[in-house]
Amino acid sequence: MTAAGEALAAEIRHNGAIPFRRFMEVALYHPAHGYYRRGRDPFGKHGDFFTAEQIQPVFGILMAERIRQLYRQMGSPREFTVVELGAGRREMAEAFAEWKYVPVDLDWGAMPEKFAGVVFSNEFFDALPVDAVVYQSGAFHQQRVALADDGFAWQTGEVVGATAERYLRRYYLPPEEGRWYEVNLEALAWLERMAAALSKGYVLSVDYGFTRAESVRFPAGTLMGYRRHTAREDVLAEAGMRDITSHVNFSALEESGMACGLAKERFETLAQTLLTAGEADGFAAALGAGGAGGAAEELRRRMQLKTLLFGMGETFRVLLQKKSEGGDGGEKRKEKARTMKKAPETGALES
């Protein structure tokens, strides 16, 4: 058993079967043994997966140009800040260098208390710990993780609490017997923090996921593990050695955002966002036409652009939300606070 697995096993022996959210949290973020905390670089050719941020410099140049367009739409304010959530290795720092750049990750950095600008994230929401749920006998039941032989196994637990119930009924299609779901209350909490800190500007979120109408495509849920560029369905195996992700529920982000003052501007594929960024100069800046490196460098960048537009570009989505000056969501924010507040049930998927 892995080191992270041993930590989880000890917790289960002491407390009994644990919510999947806790399993995912330890497997990914244990200070010493979590997947993202072990010191080994999980990204790139010799890691377990690529993200768009590894397709540099083209991705950085185009996302900076898209943010530059938003900056101009705001009137080019003197105090303009780009906050990157899930900044990791800070691969976007150079691209965003013309503005005040604030990198933030789950266990380091902090958003400014109040700022005007853009909150940017790339594959941030999909890596937040989620609860797993199954609809069984006419009710949503929490899926817990228990010990089994030398590893871990799923165990169907109690009926979920009121907050999770509302999330599931609001952001998914009507439930069907035997279907699995994920509840990402942490994503909504982060969105509220962004809205509270952003006095004026935009939230620009790049990720893969689905809308309420598209949720029908995932009867077994969307949890997936990744190792050595291979997707693996058994997310309980090799804790701490595999990435674990959950598709983003964009309907939840959009509607929760509206409730705290973030109005949807655009929801589109990553390819559409990159085309908007590059069309003004025909992608000349991104391709470095005539610049240092000559034809070889331009060819390399053309291959990066092709990967972004025709590979990741059709898989990933971009949600652009706008916060207007003084817009705090008003009555919608109050209503969300009333309806999504912590429910009184204990041990039932509450944040």
Coordinates of C-alpha atoms in Angstrom, one line a residue:
M1 CA 0.0 0.0 0.0
T2 CA 1.2 3.5 -0.8
A3 CA 2.2 6.0 1.9
A4 CA -0.9 8.0 1.3
G5 CA -2.9 4.8 1.4
E6 CA -1.4 3.9 4.8
A7 CA -2.5 7.3 6.1
L8 CA -6.0 6.8 4.8
A9 CA -6.2 3.2 6.1
A10 CA -5.2 4.4 9.6
E11 CA -7.9 7.0 9.5
I12 CA -10.5 4.4 8.4
R13 CA -9.5 2.0 11.1
H14 CA -10.0 4.8 13.7
N15 CA -13.1 6.5 12.4
G16 CA -14.8 3.9 10.1
A17 CA -15.5 4.4 6.4
I18 CA -14.8 7.9 5.2
P19 CA -16.6 10.2 2.6
F20 CA -14.9 10.1 -0.8
R21 CA -14.2 13.8 -0.5
R22 CA -11.8 13.0 2.4
F23 CA -10.2 10.2 0.4
M24 CA -9.6 12.5 -2.5
E25 CA -8.3 15.3 -0.3
V26 CA -5.6 13.0 1.3
A27 CA -4.7 11.2 -2.0
L28 CA -4.1 14.5 -3.7
Y29 CA -3.0 17.0 -1.0
H30 CA -1.5 15.1 1.9
P31 CA 1.4 17.4 2.9
A32 CA 4.0 14.7 2.4
H33 CA 2.4 11.9 0.4
G34 CA -0.3 13.5 -1.7
Y35 CA -0.1 13.3 -5.5
Y36 CA 0.5 17.1 -5.9
R37 CA 2.8 17.3 -2.9
R38 CA 5.3 14.5 -3.4
G39 CA 8.0 16.5 -5.2
R40 CA 7.7 14.4 -8.4
D41 CA 6.6 16.5 -11.4
P42 CA 3.3 15.0 -12.6
F43 CA 3.2 17.1 -15.8
G44 CA 4.6 16.8 -19.3
K45 CA 6.0 14.0 -21.4
H46 CA 7.6 12.1 -18.5
G47 CA 4.7 12.7 -16.1
D48 CA 1.1 11.5 -16.1
F49 CA -0.7 14.2 -18.2
F50 CA -0.4 17.5 -20.1
T51 CA -2.4 20.6 -19.3
A52 CA -2.8 23.5 -21.7
E53 CA -0.3 25.5 -19.6
Q54 CA 2.5 23.1 -20.8
I55 CA 1.8 24.1 -24.4
Q56 CA 4.0 27.2 -24.1
P57 CA 4.6 29.8 -25.2
V58 CA 1.5 29.7 -27.5
F59 CA -1.1 29.2 -24.7
G60 CA 0.4 31.9 -22.6
I61 CA 0.6 34.4 -25.4
L62 CA -3.1 33.8 -26.5
M63 CA -4.5 33.8 -23.0
A64 CA -2.6 37.0 -22.2
E65 CA -4.1 38.6 -25.3
R66 CA -7.6 37.5 -24.3
I67 CA -7.1 39.1 -20.9
R68 CA -5.7 42.2 -22.6
Q69 CA -9.0 42.5 -24.5
L70 CA -10.9 42.3 -21.2
Y71 CA -8.5 44.9 -19.7
R72 CA -9.3 47.3 -22.6
Q73 CA -13.0 46.7 -22.2
M74 CA -12.6 47.8 -18.5
G75 CA -11.0 51.1 -19.7
S76 CA -7.4 50.0 -19.1
P77 CA -7.5 50.7 -15.3
R78 CA -4.2 51.6 -13.7
E79 CA -4.7 49.1 -10.9
F80 CA -5.3 45.9 -12.8
T81 CA -4.5 42.5 -11.3
V82 CA -4.5 39.0 -12.7
V83 CA -5.0 36.4 -10.0
E84 CA -4.3 32.8 -11.1
L85 CA -5.9 30.0 -9.1
G86 CA -4.1 26.7 -9.1
A87 CA -1.0 28.4 -10.2
G88 CA 1.2 25.4 -9.4
R89 CA 4.6 26.0 -11.1
R90 CA 3.6 29.5 -12.2
E91 CA 3.9 28.7 -15.9
M92 CA 1.7 31.7 -16.7
A93 CA 3.8 34.3 -14.8
E94 CA 5.8 35.4 -17.8
A95 CA 2.6 35.7 -20.0
F96 CA 0.9 37.9 -17.4
A97 CA 4.0 40.0 -16.5
E98 CA 2.6 43.2 -17.8
W99 CA 0.1 43.4 -15.0
K100 CA 0.2 42.8 -11.3
Y101 CA 0.2 39.0 -11.1
V102 CA -0.9 37.1 -8.0
P103 CA -0.4 33.3 -8.0
V104 CA -2.6 31.3 -5.6
D105 CA -2.8 27.6 -4.9
L106 CA -4.8 25.5 -2.4
D107 CA -2.1 25.7 0.3
W108 CA -0.2 28.8 -0.5
G109 CA -0.9 32.4 -1.6
A110 CA -4.0 34.5 -1.1
M111 CA -6.3 36.6 -3.2
P112 CA -6.1 40.3 -2.6
E113 CA -8.9 41.5 -0.3
K114 CA -10.3 43.8 -3.0
F115 CA -9.1 44.2 -6.6
A116 CA -10.1 45.0 -10.1
G117 CA -9.0 42.7 -12.8
V118 CA -9.3 39.0 -13.8
V119 CA -9.4 35.8 -11.8
F120 CA -7.9 33.2 -14.2
S121 CA -7.8 29.4 -13.7
N122 CA -6.9 26.4 -15.8
E123 CA -8.0 23.0 -14.6
F124 CA -8.5 24.3 -11.0
F125 CA -12.1 23.2 -10.3
D126 CA -11.7 19.7 -11.6
A127 CA -9.0 18.9 -9.0
L128 CA -11.1 20.0 -5.9
P129 CA -12.2 17.2 -3.6
V130 CA -15.8 16.1 -4.3
D131 CA -18.3 13.9 -2.7
A132 CA -19.5 10.8 -4.7
V133 CA -23.2 10.0 -4.6
V134 CA -25.4 7.2 -5.9
Y135 CA -29.2 7.4 -6.4
Q136 CA -30.6 4.3 -4.8
S137 CA -34.1 3.3 -3.7
G138 CA -35.4 6.8 -4.4
A139 CA -32.8 8.8 -2.5
F140 CA -29.3 10.1 -2.9
H141 CA -26.8 8.1 -0.8
Q142 CA -23.3 9.2 0.0
Q143 CA -20.6 6.8 -1.2
R144 CA -17.9 6.2 1.4
V145 CA -14.6 4.5 1.2
A146 CA -13.9 1.5 3.4
L147 CA -11.0 -1.0 3.8
A148 CA -11.1 -4.2 1.8
D149 CA -8.3 -6.8 1.8
D150 CA -5.1 -4.9 1.0
G151 CA -6.9 -1.9 -0.5
F152 CA -10.0 0.2 -0.5
A153 CA -13.6 -0.4 -1.6
W154 CA -16.8 1.6 -2.0
Q155 CA -19.4 1.5 0.7
T156 CA -22.9 3.0 0.2
G157 CA -23.7 5.2 3.2
E158 CA -26.4 7.4 4.6
V159 CA -28.8 9.7 2.7
V160 CA -27.1 13.0 1.9
G161 CA -27.9 16.2 3.7
A162 CA -30.1 19.1 2.6
T163 CA -27.3 21.2 1.0
A164 CA -26.1 18.3 -1.2
E165 CA -29.7 17.4 -2.1
R166 CA -30.4 20.9 -3.3
Y167 CA -27.2 20.9 -5.3
L168 CA -28.0 17.6 -7.0
R169 CA -31.6 18.5 -7.9
R170 CA -30.7 22.0 -9.0
Y171 CA -27.6 21.3 -11.2
Y172 CA -28.4 17.8 -12.7
L173 CA -31.3 16.4 -14.6
P174 CA -33.9 14.5 -12.6
P175 CA -32.2 11.5 -10.9
E176 CA -32.4 8.0 -12.1
E177 CA -32.0 4.8 -10.1
G178 CA -28.4 3.5 -9.9
R179 CA -26.7 6.7 -11.4
W180 CA -23.6 8.2 -9.8
Y181 CA -23.1 11.9 -9.2
E182 CA -20.5 14.2 -7.8
V183 CA -21.1 17.2 -5.5
N184 CA -18.5 19.9 -5.6
L185 CA -19.5 22.3 -2.8
E186 CA -15.9 23.5 -2.6
A187 CA -16.0 24.9 -6.1
L188 CA -19.0 27.1 -5.2
A189 CA -17.2 28.2 -2.0
W190 CA -14.2 29.3 -4.1
L191 CA -16.5 31.1 -6.6
E192 CA -18.0 33.1 -3.7
R193 CA -14.5 34.1 -2.5
M194 CA -13.7 35.3 -6.0
A195 CA -16.9 37.3 -6.2
A196 CA -16.2 38.9 -2.8
A197 CA -12.7 39.9 -3.6
L198 CA -13.3 41.1 -7.2
S199 CA -14.6 44.7 -7.1
K200 CA -14.8 44.9 -10.9
G201 CA -13.7 42.6 -13.7
Y202 CA -13.9 39.0 -14.8
V203 CA -13.6 35.4 -13.8
L204 CA -12.1 33.3 -16.6
S205 CA -12.3 29.6 -16.0
V206 CA -10.8 27.0 -18.3
D207 CA -11.7 23.3 -17.6
Y208 CA -13.5 20.3 -18.9
G209 CA -17.0 19.4 -17.8
F210 CA -20.7 19.5 -18.6
T211 CA -23.9 21.4 -18.3
R212 CA -27.1 20.2 -16.6
A213 CA -28.5 19.0 -20.0
E214 CA -25.3 17.1 -20.7
S215 CA -25.1 15.3 -17.4
V216 CA -27.1 12.5 -18.9
R217 CA -23.9 11.4 -20.6
F218 CA -22.4 10.2 -17.3
P219 CA -24.5 7.5 -15.7
A220 CA -21.4 6.2 -13.7
G221 CA -20.3 9.7 -12.7
T222 CA -17.1 11.4 -14.0
L223 CA -14.5 10.4 -11.5
M224 CA -11.3 9.4 -13.2
G225 CA -7.6 8.7 -12.3
Y226 CA -4.6 9.4 -14.5
R227 CA -1.2 7.8 -14.5
R228 CA 1.4 7.8 -17.3
H229 CA -1.0 9.5 -19.7
T230 CA -3.6 6.7 -19.2
A231 CA -7.1 7.3 -17.8
R232 CA -8.0 4.8 -15.2
E233 CA -11.5 4.3 -13.8
D234 CA -10.5 2.8 -10.4
V235 CA -9.9 6.0 -8.4
L236 CA -9.3 4.1 -5.1
A237 CA -6.2 2.4 -6.3
E238 CA -2.6 3.6 -5.7
A239 CA -3.7 6.6 -3.5
G240 CA -1.2 9.4 -3.8
M241 CA 0.3 7.9 -7.0
R242 CA -2.5 8.9 -9.4
D243 CA -4.2 12.1 -10.2
I244 CA -8.0 12.1 -9.4
T245 CA -10.3 14.4 -11.2
S246 CA -14.0 15.1 -11.5
H247 CA -15.7 16.9 -14.5
V248 CA -16.8 20.4 -13.7
N249 CA -20.5 21.1 -13.5
F250 CA -20.7 24.4 -15.4
S251 CA -24.3 24.9 -14.7
A252 CA -23.4 25.0 -11.0
L253 CA -20.7 27.6 -11.6
E254 CA -22.9 29.7 -13.8
E255 CA -25.9 29.8 -11.6
S256 CA -24.0 30.0 -8.3
G257 CA -22.0 32.8 -9.9
M258 CA -25.1 34.7 -10.8
A259 CA -26.2 34.5 -7.1
C260 CA -23.1 36.3 -6.0
G261 CA -22.9 38.9 -8.6
L262 CA -21.0 37.2 -11.5
A263 CA -23.0 37.4 -14.7
K264 CA -22.2 35.0 -17.5
E265 CA -20.6 36.7 -20.5
R266 CA -19.6 33.8 -22.6
F267 CA -19.6 30.0 -22.4
E268 CA -17.6 28.4 -25.2
T269 CA -15.0 25.9 -26.2
L270 CA -11.3 26.7 -25.5
A271 CA -10.8 26.8 -29.3
Q272 CA -13.4 29.7 -29.6
T273 CA -11.6 31.6 -26.9
L274 CA -8.2 31.2 -28.5
L275 CA -9.6 32.2 -31.9
T276 CA -11.0 35.4 -30.4
A277 CA -7.6 36.1 -28.9
G278 CA -5.6 35.4 -32.1
E279 CA -7.8 36.6 -34.9
A280 CA -6.7 40.3 -34.7
D281 CA -3.2 39.6 -35.9
G282 CA -3.8 36.3 -37.6
F283 CA -1.9 34.5 -34.7
A284 CA 1.3 36.3 -35.7
A285 CA 2.3 37.0 -32.1
A286 CA 1.6 33.5 -31.0
L287 CA 3.5 32.0 -33.9
G288 CA 6.5 34.4 -33.5
A289 CA 6.6 34.9 -37.2
G290 CA 9.9 36.4 -38.2
G291 CA 11.2 36.3 -34.7
A292 CA 14.1 34.6 -32.9
G293 CA 14.4 30.9 -33.7
G294 CA 13.4 31.3 -37.3
A295 CA 11.5 28.7 -39.2
A296 CA 12.1 25.9 -36.7
E297 CA 10.6 27.9 -33.8
E298 CA 7.6 28.9 -35.9
L299 CA 7.0 25.3 -36.9
R300 CA 7.1 24.3 -33.2
R301 CA 4.6 26.9 -32.3
R302 CA 2.4 25.9 -35.2
M303 CA 2.2 22.4 -33.8
Q304 CA 1.4 23.9 -30.3
L305 CA -1.4 25.9 -31.8
K306 CA -2.8 22.9 -33.7
T307 CA -2.8 20.9 -30.4
L308 CA -4.6 23.7 -28.6
L309 CA -7.2 24.4 -31.3
F310 CA -8.0 20.9 -32.5
G311 CA -7.2 18.7 -29.5
M312 CA -7.7 20.4 -26.2
G313 CA -9.6 23.2 -27.9
E314 CA -12.7 21.1 -28.5
T315 CA -12.5 19.2 -25.2
F316 CA -12.1 22.1 -22.8
R317 CA -14.6 24.8 -22.1
V318 CA -14.2 28.4 -21.0
L319 CA -16.7 30.2 -18.7
L320 CA -16.3 33.9 -18.7
Q321 CA -18.2 35.7 -15.9
K322 CA -18.3 39.5 -15.3
K323 CA -18.4 41.4 -12.0
S324 CA -19.7 44.9 -12.4
E325 CA -18.6 47.6 -10.0
G326 CA -20.9 47.6 -7.0
G327 CA -22.6 44.4 -8.1
D328 CA -22.8 42.0 -5.2
G329 CA -25.7 39.9 -6.3
G330 CA -28.3 41.7 -4.2
E331 CA -31.3 39.6 -3.4
K332 CA -29.9 36.7 -5.4
R333 CA -27.0 36.5 -3.1
K334 CA -29.2 36.6 -0.1
E335 CA -31.4 33.9 -1.5
K336 CA -28.4 31.6 -2.2
A337 CA -27.3 32.1 1.4
R338 CA -30.7 31.0 2.6
T339 CA -31.1 28.0 0.3
M340 CA -27.5 26.7 0.3
K341 CA -26.7 27.2 3.9
K342 CA -25.3 24.3 6.0
A343 CA -28.0 21.8 6.8
P344 CA -28.5 20.5 10.3
E345 CA -27.9 16.8 9.5
T346 CA -24.6 15.4 10.7
G347 CA -22.1 13.5 8.5
A348 CA -24.1 14.2 5.4
L349 CA -22.2 15.9 2.7
E350 CA -22.1 19.4 4.2
S351 CA -19.3 21.9 3.8

